[in-house]
Short mmCIF file of C-alpha atoms and ligand atoms in Angstrom, two decimals:
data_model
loop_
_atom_site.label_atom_id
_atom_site.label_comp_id
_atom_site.label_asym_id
_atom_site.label_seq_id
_atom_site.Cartn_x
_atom_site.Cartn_y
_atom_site.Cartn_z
CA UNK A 7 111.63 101.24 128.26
CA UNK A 8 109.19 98.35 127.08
CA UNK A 9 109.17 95.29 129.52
CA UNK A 10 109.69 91.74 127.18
CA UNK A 11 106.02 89.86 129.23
CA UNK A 12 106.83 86.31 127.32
CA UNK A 13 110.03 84.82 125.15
CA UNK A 14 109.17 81.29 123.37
CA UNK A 15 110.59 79.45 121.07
CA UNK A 16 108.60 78.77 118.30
CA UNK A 17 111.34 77.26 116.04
CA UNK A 18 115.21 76.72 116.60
CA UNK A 19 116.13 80.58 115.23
CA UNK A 20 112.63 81.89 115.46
CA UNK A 21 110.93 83.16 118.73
CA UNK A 22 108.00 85.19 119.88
CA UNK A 23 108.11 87.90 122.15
CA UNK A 24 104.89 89.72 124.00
CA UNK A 25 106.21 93.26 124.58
CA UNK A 26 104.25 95.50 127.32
CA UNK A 27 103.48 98.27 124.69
CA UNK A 28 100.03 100.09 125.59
CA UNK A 29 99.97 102.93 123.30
CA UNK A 30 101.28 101.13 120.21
CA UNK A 31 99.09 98.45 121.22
CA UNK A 32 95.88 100.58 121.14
CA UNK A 33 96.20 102.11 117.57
CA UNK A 34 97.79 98.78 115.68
CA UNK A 35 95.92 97.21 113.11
CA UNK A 36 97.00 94.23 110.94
CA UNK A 37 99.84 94.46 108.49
CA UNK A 38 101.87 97.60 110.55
CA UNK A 39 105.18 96.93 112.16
CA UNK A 40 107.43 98.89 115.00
CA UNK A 41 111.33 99.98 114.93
CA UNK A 42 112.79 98.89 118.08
CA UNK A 43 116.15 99.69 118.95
CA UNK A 44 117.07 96.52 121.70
CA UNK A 45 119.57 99.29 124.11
CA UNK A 46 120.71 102.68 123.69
CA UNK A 47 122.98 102.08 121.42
CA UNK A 48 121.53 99.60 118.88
CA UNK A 49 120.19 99.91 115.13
CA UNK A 50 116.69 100.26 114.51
CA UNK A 51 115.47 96.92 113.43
CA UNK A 52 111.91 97.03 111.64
CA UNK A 53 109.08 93.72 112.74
CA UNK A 54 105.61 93.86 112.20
CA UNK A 55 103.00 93.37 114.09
CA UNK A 56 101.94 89.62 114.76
CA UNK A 57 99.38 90.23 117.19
CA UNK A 58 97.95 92.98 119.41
CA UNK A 59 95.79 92.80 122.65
CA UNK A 60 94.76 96.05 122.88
CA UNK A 61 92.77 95.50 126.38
CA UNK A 62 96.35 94.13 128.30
CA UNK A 63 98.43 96.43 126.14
CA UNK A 64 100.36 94.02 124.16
CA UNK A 65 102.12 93.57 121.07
CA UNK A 66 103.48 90.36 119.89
CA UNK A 67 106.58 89.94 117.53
CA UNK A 68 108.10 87.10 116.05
CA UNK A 69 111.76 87.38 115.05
CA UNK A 70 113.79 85.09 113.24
CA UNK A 71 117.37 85.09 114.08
CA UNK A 72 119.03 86.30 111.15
CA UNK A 73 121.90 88.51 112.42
CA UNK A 74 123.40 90.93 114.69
CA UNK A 75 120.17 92.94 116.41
CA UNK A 76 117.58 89.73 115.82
CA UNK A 77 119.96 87.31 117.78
CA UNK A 78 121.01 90.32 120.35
CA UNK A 79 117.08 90.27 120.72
CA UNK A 80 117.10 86.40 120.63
CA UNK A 81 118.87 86.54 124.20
CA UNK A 82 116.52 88.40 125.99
CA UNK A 83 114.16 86.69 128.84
CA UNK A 84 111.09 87.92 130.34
CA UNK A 85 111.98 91.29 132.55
CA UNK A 86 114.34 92.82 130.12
CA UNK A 87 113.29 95.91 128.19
CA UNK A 88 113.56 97.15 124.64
CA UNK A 89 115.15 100.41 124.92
CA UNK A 90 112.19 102.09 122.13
CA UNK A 91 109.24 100.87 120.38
CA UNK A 92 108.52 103.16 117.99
CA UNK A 93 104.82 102.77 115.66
CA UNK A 94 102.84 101.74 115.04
CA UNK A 95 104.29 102.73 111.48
CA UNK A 96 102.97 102.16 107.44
CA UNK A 97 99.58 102.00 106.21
CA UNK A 98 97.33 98.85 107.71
CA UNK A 99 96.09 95.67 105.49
CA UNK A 100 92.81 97.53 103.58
CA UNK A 101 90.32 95.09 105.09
CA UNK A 102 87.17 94.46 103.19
CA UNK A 103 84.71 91.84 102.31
CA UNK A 104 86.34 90.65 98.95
CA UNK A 105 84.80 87.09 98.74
CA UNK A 106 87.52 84.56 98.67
CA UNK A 107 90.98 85.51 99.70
CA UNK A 108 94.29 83.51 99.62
CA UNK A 109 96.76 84.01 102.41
CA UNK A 110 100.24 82.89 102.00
CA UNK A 111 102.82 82.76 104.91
CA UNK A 112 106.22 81.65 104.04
CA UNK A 113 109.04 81.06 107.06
CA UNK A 114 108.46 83.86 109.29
CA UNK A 115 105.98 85.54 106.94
CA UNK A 116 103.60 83.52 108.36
CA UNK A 117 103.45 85.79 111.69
CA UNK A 118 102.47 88.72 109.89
CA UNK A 119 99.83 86.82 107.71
CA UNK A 120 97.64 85.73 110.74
CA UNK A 121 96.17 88.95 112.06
CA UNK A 122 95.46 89.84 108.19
CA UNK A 123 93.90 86.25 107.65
CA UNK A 124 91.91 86.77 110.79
CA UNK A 125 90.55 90.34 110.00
CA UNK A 126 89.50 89.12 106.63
CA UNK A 127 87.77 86.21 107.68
CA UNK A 128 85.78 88.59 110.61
CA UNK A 129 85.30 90.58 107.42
CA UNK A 130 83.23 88.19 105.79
CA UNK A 131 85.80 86.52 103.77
CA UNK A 132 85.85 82.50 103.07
CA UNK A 133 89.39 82.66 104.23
CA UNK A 134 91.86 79.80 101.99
CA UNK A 135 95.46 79.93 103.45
CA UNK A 136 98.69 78.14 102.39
CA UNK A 137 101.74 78.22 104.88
CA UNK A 138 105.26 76.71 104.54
CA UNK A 139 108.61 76.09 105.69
CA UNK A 140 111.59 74.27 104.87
CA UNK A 141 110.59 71.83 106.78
CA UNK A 142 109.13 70.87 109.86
CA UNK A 143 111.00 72.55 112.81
CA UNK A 144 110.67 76.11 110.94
CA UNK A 145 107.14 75.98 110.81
CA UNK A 146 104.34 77.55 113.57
CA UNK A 147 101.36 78.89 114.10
CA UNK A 148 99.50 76.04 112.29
CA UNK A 149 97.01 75.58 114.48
CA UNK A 150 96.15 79.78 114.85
CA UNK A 151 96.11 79.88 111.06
CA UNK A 152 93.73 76.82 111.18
CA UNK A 153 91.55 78.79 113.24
CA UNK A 154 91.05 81.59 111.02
CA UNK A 155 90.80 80.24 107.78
CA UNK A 156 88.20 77.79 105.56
CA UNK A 157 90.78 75.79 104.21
CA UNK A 158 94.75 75.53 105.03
CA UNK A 159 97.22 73.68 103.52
CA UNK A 160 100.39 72.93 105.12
CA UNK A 161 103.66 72.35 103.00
CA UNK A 162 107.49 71.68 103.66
CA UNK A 163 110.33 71.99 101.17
CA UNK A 164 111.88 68.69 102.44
CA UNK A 165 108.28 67.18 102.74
CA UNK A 166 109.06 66.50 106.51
CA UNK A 167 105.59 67.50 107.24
CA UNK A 168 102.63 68.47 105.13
CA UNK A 169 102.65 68.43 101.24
CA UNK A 170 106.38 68.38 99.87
CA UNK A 171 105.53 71.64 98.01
CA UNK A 172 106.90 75.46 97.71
CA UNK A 173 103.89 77.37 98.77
CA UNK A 174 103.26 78.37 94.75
CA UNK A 175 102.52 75.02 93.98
CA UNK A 176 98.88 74.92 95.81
CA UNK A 177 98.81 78.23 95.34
CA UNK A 178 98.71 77.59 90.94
CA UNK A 179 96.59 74.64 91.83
CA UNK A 180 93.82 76.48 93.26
CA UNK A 181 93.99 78.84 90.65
CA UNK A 182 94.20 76.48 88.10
CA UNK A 183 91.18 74.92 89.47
CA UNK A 184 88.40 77.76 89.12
CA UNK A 185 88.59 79.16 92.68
CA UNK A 186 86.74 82.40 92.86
CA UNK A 187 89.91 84.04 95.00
CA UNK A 188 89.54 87.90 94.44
CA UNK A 189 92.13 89.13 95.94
CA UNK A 190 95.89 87.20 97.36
CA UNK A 191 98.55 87.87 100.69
CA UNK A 192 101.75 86.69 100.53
CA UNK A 193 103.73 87.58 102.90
CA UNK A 194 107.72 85.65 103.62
CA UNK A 195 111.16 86.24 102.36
CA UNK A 196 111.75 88.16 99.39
CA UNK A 197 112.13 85.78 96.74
CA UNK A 198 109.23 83.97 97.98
CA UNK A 199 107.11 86.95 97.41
CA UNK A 200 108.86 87.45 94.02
CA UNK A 201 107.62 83.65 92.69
CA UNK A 202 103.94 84.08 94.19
CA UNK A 203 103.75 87.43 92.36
CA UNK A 204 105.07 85.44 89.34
CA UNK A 205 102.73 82.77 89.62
CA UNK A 206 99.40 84.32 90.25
CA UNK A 207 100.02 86.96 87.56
CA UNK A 208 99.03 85.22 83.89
CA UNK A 209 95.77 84.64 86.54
CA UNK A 210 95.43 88.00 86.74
CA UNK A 211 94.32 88.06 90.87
CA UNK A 212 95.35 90.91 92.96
CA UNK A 213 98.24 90.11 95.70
CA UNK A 214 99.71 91.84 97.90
CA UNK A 215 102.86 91.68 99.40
CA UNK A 216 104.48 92.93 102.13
CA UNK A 217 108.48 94.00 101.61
CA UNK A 218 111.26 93.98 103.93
CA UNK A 219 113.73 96.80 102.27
CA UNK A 220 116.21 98.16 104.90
CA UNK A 221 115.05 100.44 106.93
CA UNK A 222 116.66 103.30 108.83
CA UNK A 223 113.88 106.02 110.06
CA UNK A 224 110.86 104.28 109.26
CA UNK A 225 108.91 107.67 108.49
CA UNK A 226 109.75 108.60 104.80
CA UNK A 227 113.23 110.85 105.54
CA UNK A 228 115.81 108.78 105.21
CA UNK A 229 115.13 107.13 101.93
CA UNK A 230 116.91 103.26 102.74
CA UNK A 231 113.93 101.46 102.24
CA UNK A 232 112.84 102.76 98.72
CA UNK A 233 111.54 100.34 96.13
CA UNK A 234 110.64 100.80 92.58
CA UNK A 235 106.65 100.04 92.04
CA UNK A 236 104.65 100.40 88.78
CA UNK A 237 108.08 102.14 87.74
CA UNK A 238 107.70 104.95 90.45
CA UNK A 239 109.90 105.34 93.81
CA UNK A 240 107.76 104.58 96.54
CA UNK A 241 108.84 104.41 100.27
CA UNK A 242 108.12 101.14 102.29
CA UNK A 243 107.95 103.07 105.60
CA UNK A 244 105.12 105.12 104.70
CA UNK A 245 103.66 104.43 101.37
CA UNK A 246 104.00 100.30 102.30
CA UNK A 247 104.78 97.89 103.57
CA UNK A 248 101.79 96.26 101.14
CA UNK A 249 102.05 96.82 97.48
CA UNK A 250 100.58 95.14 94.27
CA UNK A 251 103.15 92.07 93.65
CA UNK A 252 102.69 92.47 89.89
CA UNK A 253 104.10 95.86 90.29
CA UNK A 254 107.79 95.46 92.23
CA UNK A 255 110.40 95.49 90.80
CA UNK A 256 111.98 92.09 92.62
CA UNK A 257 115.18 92.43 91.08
CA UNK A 258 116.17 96.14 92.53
CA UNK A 259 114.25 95.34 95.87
CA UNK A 260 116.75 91.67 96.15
CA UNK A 261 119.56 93.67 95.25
CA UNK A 262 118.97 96.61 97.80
CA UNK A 263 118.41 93.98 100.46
CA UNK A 264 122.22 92.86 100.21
CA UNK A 265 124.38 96.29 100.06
CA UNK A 266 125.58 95.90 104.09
CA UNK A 267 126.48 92.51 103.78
CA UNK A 268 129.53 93.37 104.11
CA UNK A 269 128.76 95.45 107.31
CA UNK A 270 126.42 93.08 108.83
CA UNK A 271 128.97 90.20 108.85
CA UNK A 272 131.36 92.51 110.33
CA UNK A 273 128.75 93.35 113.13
CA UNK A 274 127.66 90.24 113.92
CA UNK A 275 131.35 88.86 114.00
CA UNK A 276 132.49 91.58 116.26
CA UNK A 277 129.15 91.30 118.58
CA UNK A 278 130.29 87.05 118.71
CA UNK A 279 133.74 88.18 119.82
CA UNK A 280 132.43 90.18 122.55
CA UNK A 281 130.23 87.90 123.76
CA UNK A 282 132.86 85.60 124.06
CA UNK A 283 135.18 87.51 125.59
CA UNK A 284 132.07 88.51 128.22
CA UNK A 285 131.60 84.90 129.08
CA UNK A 286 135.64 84.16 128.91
CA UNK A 287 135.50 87.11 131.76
CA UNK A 288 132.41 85.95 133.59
CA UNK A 289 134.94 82.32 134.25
CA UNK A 290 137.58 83.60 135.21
CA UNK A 291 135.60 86.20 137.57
CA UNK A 292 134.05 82.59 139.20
C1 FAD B 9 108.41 96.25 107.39
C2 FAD B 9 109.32 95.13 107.83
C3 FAD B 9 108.83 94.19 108.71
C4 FAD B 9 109.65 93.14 109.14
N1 FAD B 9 109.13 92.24 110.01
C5 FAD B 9 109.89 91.24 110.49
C6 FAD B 9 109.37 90.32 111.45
O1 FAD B 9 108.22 90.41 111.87
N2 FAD B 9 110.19 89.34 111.89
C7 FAD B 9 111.49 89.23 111.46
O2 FAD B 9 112.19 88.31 111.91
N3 FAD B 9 112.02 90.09 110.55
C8 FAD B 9 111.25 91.10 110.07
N4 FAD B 9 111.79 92.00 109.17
C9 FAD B 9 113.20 91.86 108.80
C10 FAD B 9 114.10 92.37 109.94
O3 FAD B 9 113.93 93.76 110.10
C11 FAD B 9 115.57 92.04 109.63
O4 FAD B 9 115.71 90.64 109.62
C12 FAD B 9 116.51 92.63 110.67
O5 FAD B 9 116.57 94.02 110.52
C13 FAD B 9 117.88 92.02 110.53
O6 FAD B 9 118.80 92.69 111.38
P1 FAD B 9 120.03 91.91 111.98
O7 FAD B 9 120.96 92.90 112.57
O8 FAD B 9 119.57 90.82 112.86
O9 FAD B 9 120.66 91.18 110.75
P2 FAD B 9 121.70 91.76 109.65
O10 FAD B 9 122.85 90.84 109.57
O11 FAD B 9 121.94 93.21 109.93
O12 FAD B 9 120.83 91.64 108.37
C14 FAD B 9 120.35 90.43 107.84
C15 FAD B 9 119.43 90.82 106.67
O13 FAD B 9 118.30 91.51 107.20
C16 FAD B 9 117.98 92.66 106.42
N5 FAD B 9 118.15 93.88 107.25
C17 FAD B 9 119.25 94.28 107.92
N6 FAD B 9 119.05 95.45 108.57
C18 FAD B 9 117.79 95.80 108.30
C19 FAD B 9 116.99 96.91 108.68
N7 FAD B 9 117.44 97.91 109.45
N8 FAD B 9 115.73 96.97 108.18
C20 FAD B 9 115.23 95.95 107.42
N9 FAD B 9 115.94 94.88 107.05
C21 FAD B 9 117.20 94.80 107.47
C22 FAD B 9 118.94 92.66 105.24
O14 FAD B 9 118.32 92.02 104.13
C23 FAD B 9 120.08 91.84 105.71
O15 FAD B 9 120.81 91.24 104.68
C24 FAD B 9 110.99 93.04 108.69
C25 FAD B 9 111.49 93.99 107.78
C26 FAD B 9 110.66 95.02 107.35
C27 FAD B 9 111.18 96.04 106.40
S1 FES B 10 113.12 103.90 106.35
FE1 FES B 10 113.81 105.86 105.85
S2 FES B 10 112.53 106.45 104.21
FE2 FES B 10 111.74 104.51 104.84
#
């Protein structure tokens, strides 16, 4: 069992979690994730890494709220356990001095883009960043990203904070401009990823992305989180989750992301119900 050290509330369906995890917490490195299951019977959910303190044994997640397992975990406090924490699992961020990097967070992508921004910039890099939100109450972690990178820019979609921008918009600018960025992260939801790869290819800069297929195992059997890349299968579990953006095939990866809709409204609807009826239960038993 892994004991939940901290719950906050970073945004109103986003929190952060410090999970008491020493073993996974003394092999992570930036851009790996775990498969927790929240109790004995619950799906395996994957999240990456958003920090790690290897000396207290810790490993910090931040989950957004988005269904079923992520607001099952959303209602757990500080001395509740994760029934298994399995990693850490895929192939880490390949650190290196490139020069200038871009890093790109988008919604909750910008969790996962801090410890790569930070490694790069102990690298050696002149660290640029870009993060954004739909607007002001989704965003976090501005000031951590400030403190690893040269340069950030902050943008909304609504323009209730920062520039009124999608984060491609600085993003063209800079390249536009002349500059020298050798190598780009962007990390967020799907389609986000899909329009940075867009944008920064006719400049021709490597970027990485990090995808969120469905995953079941997490360790290459199972087969749910394939992707097409470069026109190959490749497995997101093992061979990922980082891949050249110019190489995905967005449309198959968008597609694959909604086959259990169906399933996953039924789960969450039936999870509401029971929670109901628990707290219907929990009246009448006062
Ligand atoms: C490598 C990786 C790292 C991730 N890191 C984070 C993170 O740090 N923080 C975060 O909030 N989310 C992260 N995700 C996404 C997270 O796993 C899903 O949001 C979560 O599984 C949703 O489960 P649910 O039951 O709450 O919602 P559901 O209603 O079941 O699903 C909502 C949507 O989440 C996706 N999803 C559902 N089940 C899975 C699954 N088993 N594996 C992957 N995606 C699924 C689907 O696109 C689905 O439509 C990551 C995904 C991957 C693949
Ligand atoms: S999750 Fe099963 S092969 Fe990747």
């Amino acid at each position: 069992m892994y004991e939940i050290l901290t719950v906050e509330e970073l945004a109103p369906v986003t929190k952060l979690f410090e999970v008491r995890a020493p073993a996974v917490a003394h092999s992570a490195q930036a851009g790996q994730f775990v498969i927790i299951r929240v109790d004995e019977e619950g799906e395996r959910i994957p999240l990456t890494i958003a920090d790690y303190d290897r000396e207290r044994g810790i490993i910090t997640l931040v989950v957004q709220e988005v269904g079923k397992t992520s607001m099952r975990m959303g209602t757990l406090q500080p001395g509740d356990h994760l029934a298994s924490f399995t990693g850490p699992l895929g192939k880490p961020t390949e650190i290196e001095d490139y020069g200038t990097v871009l890093c790109v967070g988008g919604g909750v992508g910008i969790a996962p883009v801090y410890p790569i921004a930070r490694d790069l910039r102990e690298a050696g890099n002149t660290v640029l960043s870009i993060i954004g939100a739909r607007n002001k109450d989704l965003l976090f972690w501005e000031e951590k990203m400030r403190g690893v990178s040269d340069e950030l820019v902050v943008c909304t979609d609504d323009g209730s904070y920062g520039r009124k921008a999608l984060v491609t918009i600085p993003m063209k600018e800079m390249l536009e401009a002349g500059r020298p960025i050798e190598r780009i992260w962007a990390i967020g939801p799907a389609i986000m990823m899909k329009f940075c790869a867009l944008t920064t290819q006719p400049f021709g800069v490597p970027t990485i992305v990090s995808l969120n297929s469905i995953m079941v195992d997490g360790t290459g059997m199972c087969g749910a989180c394939r992707v097409e890349v470069g026109g190959q299968t490749r497995f997101v579990c093992v061979d990922g989750p980082e891949f050249d953006g110019h190489q995905v095939d967005w449309n198959q990866l968008l597609a694959r992301q909604r086959i259990y809709l169906e399933q996953e409204k039924l789960a969450l609807e039936r999870w509401e119900r029971e929670c109901q009826r628990g707290a219907e239960q929990g009246d009448n038993d006062v």
